[in-house]
CSV table of C-alpha atoms in Angstrom, one decimal:
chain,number,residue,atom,x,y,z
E,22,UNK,CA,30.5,-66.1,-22.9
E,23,UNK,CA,30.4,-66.1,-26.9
E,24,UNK,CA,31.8,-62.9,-27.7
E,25,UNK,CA,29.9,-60.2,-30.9
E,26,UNK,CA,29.3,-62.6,-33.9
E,27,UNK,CA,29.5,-61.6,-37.2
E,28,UNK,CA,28.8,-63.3,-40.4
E,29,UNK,CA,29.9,-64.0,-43.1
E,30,UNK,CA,33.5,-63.4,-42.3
E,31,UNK,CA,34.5,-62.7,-45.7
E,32,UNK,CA,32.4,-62.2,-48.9
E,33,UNK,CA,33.5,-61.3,-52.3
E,34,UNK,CA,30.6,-60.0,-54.9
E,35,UNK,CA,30.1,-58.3,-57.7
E,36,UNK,CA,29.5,-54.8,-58.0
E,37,UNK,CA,25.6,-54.6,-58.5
E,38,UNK,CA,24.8,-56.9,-56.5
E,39,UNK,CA,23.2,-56.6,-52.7
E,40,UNK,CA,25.1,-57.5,-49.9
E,41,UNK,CA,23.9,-58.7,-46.1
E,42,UNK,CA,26.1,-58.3,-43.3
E,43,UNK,CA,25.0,-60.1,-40.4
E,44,UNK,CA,25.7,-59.1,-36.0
E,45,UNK,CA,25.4,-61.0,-32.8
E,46,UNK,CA,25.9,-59.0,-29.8
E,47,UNK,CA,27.2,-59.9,-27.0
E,48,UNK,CA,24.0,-61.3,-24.3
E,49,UNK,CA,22.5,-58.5,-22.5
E,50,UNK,CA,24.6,-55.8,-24.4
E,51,UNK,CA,22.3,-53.0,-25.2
E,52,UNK,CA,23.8,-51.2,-27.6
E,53,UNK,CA,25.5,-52.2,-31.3
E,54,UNK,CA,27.3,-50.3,-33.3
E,55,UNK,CA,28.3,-50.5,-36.7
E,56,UNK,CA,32.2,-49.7,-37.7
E,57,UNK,CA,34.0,-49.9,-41.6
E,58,UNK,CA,37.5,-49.6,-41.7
E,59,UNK,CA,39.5,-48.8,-44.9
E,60,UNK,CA,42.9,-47.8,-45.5
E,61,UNK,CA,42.0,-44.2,-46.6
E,62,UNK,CA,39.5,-43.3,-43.6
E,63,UNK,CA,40.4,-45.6,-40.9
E,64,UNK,CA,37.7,-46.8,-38.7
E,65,UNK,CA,34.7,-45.1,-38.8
E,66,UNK,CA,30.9,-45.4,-37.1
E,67,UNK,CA,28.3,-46.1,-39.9
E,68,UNK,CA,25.5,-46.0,-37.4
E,69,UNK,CA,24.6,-47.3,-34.0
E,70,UNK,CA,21.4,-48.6,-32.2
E,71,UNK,CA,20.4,-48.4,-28.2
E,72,UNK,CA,17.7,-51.0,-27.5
E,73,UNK,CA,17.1,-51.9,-31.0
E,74,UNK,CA,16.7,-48.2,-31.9
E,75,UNK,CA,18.9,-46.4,-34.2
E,76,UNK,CA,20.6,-43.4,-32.5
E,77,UNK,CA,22.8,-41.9,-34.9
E,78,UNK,CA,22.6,-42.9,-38.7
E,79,UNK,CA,25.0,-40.1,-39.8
E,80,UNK,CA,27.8,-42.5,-41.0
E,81,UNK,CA,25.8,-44.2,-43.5
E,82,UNK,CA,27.4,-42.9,-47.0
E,83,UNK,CA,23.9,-43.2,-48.9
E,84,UNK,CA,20.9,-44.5,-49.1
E,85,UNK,CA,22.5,-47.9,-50.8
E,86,UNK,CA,23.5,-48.9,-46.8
E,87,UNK,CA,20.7,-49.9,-44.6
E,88,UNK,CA,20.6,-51.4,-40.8
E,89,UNK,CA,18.6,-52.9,-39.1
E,90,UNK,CA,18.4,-54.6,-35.6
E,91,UNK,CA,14.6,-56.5,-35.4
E,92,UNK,CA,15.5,-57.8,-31.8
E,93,UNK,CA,17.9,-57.5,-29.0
E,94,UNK,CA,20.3,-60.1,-30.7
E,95,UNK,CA,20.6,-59.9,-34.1
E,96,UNK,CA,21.5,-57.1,-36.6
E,97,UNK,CA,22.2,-56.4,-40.6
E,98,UNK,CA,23.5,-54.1,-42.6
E,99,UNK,CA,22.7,-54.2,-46.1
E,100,UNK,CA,24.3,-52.4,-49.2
E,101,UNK,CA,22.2,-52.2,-52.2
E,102,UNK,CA,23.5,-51.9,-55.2
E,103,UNK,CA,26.9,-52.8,-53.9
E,104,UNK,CA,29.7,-50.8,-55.4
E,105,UNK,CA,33.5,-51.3,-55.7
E,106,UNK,CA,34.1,-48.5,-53.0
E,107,UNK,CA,32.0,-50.3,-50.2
E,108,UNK,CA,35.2,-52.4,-50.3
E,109,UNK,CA,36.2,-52.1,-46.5
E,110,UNK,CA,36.3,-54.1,-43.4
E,111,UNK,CA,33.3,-54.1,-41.5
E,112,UNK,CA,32.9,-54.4,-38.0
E,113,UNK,CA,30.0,-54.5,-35.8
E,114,UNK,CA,30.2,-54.1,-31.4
E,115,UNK,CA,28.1,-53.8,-28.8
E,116,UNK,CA,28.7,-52.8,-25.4
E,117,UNK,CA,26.3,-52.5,-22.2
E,118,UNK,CA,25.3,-48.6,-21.4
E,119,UNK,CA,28.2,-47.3,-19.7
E,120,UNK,CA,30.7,-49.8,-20.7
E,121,UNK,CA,33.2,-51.0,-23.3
E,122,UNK,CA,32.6,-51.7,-26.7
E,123,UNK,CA,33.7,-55.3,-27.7
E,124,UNK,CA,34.3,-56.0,-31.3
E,125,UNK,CA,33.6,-59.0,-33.4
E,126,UNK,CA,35.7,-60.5,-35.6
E,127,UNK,CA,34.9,-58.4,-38.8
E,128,UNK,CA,33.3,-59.1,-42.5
E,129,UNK,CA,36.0,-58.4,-45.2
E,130,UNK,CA,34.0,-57.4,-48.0
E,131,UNK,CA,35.5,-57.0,-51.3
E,132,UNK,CA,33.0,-55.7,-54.3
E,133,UNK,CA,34.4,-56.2,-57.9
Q,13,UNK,CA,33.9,-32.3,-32.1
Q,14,UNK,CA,35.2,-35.0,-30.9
Q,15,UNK,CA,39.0,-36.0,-32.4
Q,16,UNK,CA,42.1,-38.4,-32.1
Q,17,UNK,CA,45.0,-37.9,-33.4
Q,18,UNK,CA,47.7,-40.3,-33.1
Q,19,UNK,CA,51.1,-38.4,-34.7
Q,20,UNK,CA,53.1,-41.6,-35.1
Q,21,UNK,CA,51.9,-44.0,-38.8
Q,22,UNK,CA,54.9,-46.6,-38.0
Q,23,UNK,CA,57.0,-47.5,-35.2
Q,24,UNK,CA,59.7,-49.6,-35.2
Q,25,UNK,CA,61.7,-50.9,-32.1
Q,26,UNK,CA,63.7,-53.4,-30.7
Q,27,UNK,CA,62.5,-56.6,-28.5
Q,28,UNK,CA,62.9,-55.8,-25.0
Q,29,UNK,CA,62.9,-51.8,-25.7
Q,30,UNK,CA,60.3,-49.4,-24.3
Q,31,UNK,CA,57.5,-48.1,-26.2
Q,32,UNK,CA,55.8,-45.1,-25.8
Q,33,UNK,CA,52.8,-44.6,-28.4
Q,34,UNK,CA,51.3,-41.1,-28.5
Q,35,UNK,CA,47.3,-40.3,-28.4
Q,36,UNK,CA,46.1,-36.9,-28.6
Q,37,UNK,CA,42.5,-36.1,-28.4
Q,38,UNK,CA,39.7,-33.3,-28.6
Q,39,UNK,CA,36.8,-33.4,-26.4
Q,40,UNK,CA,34.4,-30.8,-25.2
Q,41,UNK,CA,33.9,-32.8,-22.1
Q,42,UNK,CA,35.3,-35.0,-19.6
Q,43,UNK,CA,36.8,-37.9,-22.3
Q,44,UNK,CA,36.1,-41.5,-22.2
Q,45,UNK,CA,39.6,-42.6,-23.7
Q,46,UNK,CA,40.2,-46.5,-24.9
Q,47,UNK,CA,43.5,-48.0,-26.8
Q,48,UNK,CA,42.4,-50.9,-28.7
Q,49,UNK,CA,44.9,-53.4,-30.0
Q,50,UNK,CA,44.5,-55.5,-34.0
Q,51,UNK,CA,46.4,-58.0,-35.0
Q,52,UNK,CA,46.1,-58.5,-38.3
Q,53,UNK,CA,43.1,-60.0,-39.8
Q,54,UNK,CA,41.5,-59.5,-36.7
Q,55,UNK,CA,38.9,-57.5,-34.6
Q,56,UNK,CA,39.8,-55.1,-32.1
Q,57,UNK,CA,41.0,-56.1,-28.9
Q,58,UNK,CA,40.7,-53.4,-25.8
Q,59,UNK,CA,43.8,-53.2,-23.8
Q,60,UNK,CA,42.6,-50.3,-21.3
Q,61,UNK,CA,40.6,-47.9,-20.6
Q,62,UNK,CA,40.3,-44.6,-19.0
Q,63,UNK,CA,37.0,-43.3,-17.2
Q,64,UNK,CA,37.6,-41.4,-14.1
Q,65,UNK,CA,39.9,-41.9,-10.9
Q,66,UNK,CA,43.6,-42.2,-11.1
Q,67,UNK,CA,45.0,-41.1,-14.4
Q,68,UNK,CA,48.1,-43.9,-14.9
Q,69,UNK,CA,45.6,-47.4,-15.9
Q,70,UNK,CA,46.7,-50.3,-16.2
Q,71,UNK,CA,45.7,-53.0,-18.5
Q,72,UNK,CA,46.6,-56.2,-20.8
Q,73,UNK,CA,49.7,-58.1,-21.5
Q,74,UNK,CA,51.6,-55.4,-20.0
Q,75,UNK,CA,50.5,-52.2,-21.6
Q,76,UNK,CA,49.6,-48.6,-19.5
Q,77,UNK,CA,48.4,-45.5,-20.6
Q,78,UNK,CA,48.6,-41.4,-18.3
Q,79,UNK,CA,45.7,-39.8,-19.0
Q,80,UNK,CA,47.1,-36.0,-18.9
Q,81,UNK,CA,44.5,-33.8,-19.4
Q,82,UNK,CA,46.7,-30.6,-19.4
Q,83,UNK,CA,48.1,-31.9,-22.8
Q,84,UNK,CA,44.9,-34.0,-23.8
Q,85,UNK,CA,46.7,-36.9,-24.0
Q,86,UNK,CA,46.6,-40.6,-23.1
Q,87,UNK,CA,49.8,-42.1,-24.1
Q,88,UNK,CA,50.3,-45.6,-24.0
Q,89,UNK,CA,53.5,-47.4,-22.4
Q,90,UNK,CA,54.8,-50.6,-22.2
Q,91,UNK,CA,58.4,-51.4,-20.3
Q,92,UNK,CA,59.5,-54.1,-22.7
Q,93,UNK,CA,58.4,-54.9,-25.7
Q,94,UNK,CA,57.6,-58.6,-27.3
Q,95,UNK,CA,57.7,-59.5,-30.8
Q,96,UNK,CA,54.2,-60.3,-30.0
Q,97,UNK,CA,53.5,-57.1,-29.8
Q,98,UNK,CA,53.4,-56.4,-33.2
Q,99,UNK,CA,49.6,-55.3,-34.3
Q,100,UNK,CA,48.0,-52.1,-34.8
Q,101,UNK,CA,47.4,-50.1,-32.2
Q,102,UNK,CA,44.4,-47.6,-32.0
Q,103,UNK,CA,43.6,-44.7,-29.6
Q,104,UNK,CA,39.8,-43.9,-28.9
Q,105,UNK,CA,37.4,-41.1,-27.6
Q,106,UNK,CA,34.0,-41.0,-26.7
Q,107,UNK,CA,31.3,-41.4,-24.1
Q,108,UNK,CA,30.8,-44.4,-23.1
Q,109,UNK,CA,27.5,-45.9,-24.5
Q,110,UNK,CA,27.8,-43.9,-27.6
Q,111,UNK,CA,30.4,-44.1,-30.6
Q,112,UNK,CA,33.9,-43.8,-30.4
Q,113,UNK,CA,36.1,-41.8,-33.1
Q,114,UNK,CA,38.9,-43.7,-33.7
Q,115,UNK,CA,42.3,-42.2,-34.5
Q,116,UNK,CA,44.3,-43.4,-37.9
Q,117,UNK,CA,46.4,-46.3,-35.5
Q,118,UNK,CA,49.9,-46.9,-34.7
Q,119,UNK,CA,51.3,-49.6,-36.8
Q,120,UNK,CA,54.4,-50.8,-34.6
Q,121,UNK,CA,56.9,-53.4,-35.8
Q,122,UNK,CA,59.3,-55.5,-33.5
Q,123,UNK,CA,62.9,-56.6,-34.6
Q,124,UNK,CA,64.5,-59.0,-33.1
């Protein structure tokens, strides 16, 4: 089995400009979560989804960040207007109900 | 509130030493606990995880963590150490199905 997808695995922009972060889950996973990790704050949930709904969008620093998840197996997160702060590691997971979280490979984002 | 704390930034020992990495958490109810391994540049790899059942689990390449809920911990253990090892290792809380808080990681260096 493929394991969580994520794309692209690193982009570099300038501040301003909107950024798209892109998720697979894992086949048959129903829930997806999306993680940023930075030096200062560690890892930390932006905002997760159970069946394609969100659940908890409390970790989203503003209204720049955006997620969606149209269908069971593909999800965004946007950031518009990108800023140099949003520079971070961003991870997306998905696990089924009940189970492990399994992590993609991350999206290194670097805003200048 | 949920919480991790893992007391320990760096750890540095010796190939073929023990290592004991320390997890300490906060959690109203009965804790889901994970450890979570990253190599660098990478996603997050789960090495074991603790649900219910017997409190010493076992997992990957080695590692095992005592869930002691007296002392809310979940220390992780391995016998001997590999320079393989190296990575950054993170303790985790949470139900399962829902978001995990994350504590800062362990960043553990092997010398020859």
């Amino acid at each position: 089995d493929a394991g969580v997808i994520q794309s692209p695995r690193h982009e570099v922009t300038e501040m301003g400009q909107e950024v798209t972060l892109r998720c697979k889950p894992i086949s048959g996973h129903n829930s997806l979560f999306w993680y940023r990790q930075t030096m200062m704050r560690g890892l930390e949930l932006l905002i997760y989804f159970n069946n394609n709904v969100p659940i908890d969008d409390s970790g989203m620093p503003e209204d720049r960040f955006s997620a969606k998840m149209p269908n069971a197996s593909f999800s965004t997160l946007k950031i518009q207007p990108s800023e140099p702060r949003d520079s971070a590691v961003y991870f997306c997971a998905s696990t089924i109900q009940r189970d492990t979280q399994y992590f993609g490979p991350g999206t290194r984002l670097t805003v200048l | 509130a949920q919480s991790v704390t893992q007391p320990d930034i760096h750890i540095t020992v010796s190939e073929g030493a023990s290592l004991e990495l320390r997890c300490n958490y906060s959690y109203g109810a009965t804790p889901y606990l994970f450890w979570y391994v990253q190599s660098p540049g990478q996603g997050l790899q789960l090495l074991l995880k603790y649900f219910s059942g017997d409190t010493l689990v076992q997992g990957i390449k080695g590692f095992e963590a005592e869930f002691k809920r007296s002392q809310s911990s979940f220390n992780l253990r391995k016998p001997s150490v590999h320079w393989s090892d190296a990575a950054e290792y993170f303790c985790a809380v949470g139900a399962a199905g829902y978001a995990l808080n994350f504590g800062k990681g362990t960043s553990l260096l092997v010398t020859p």
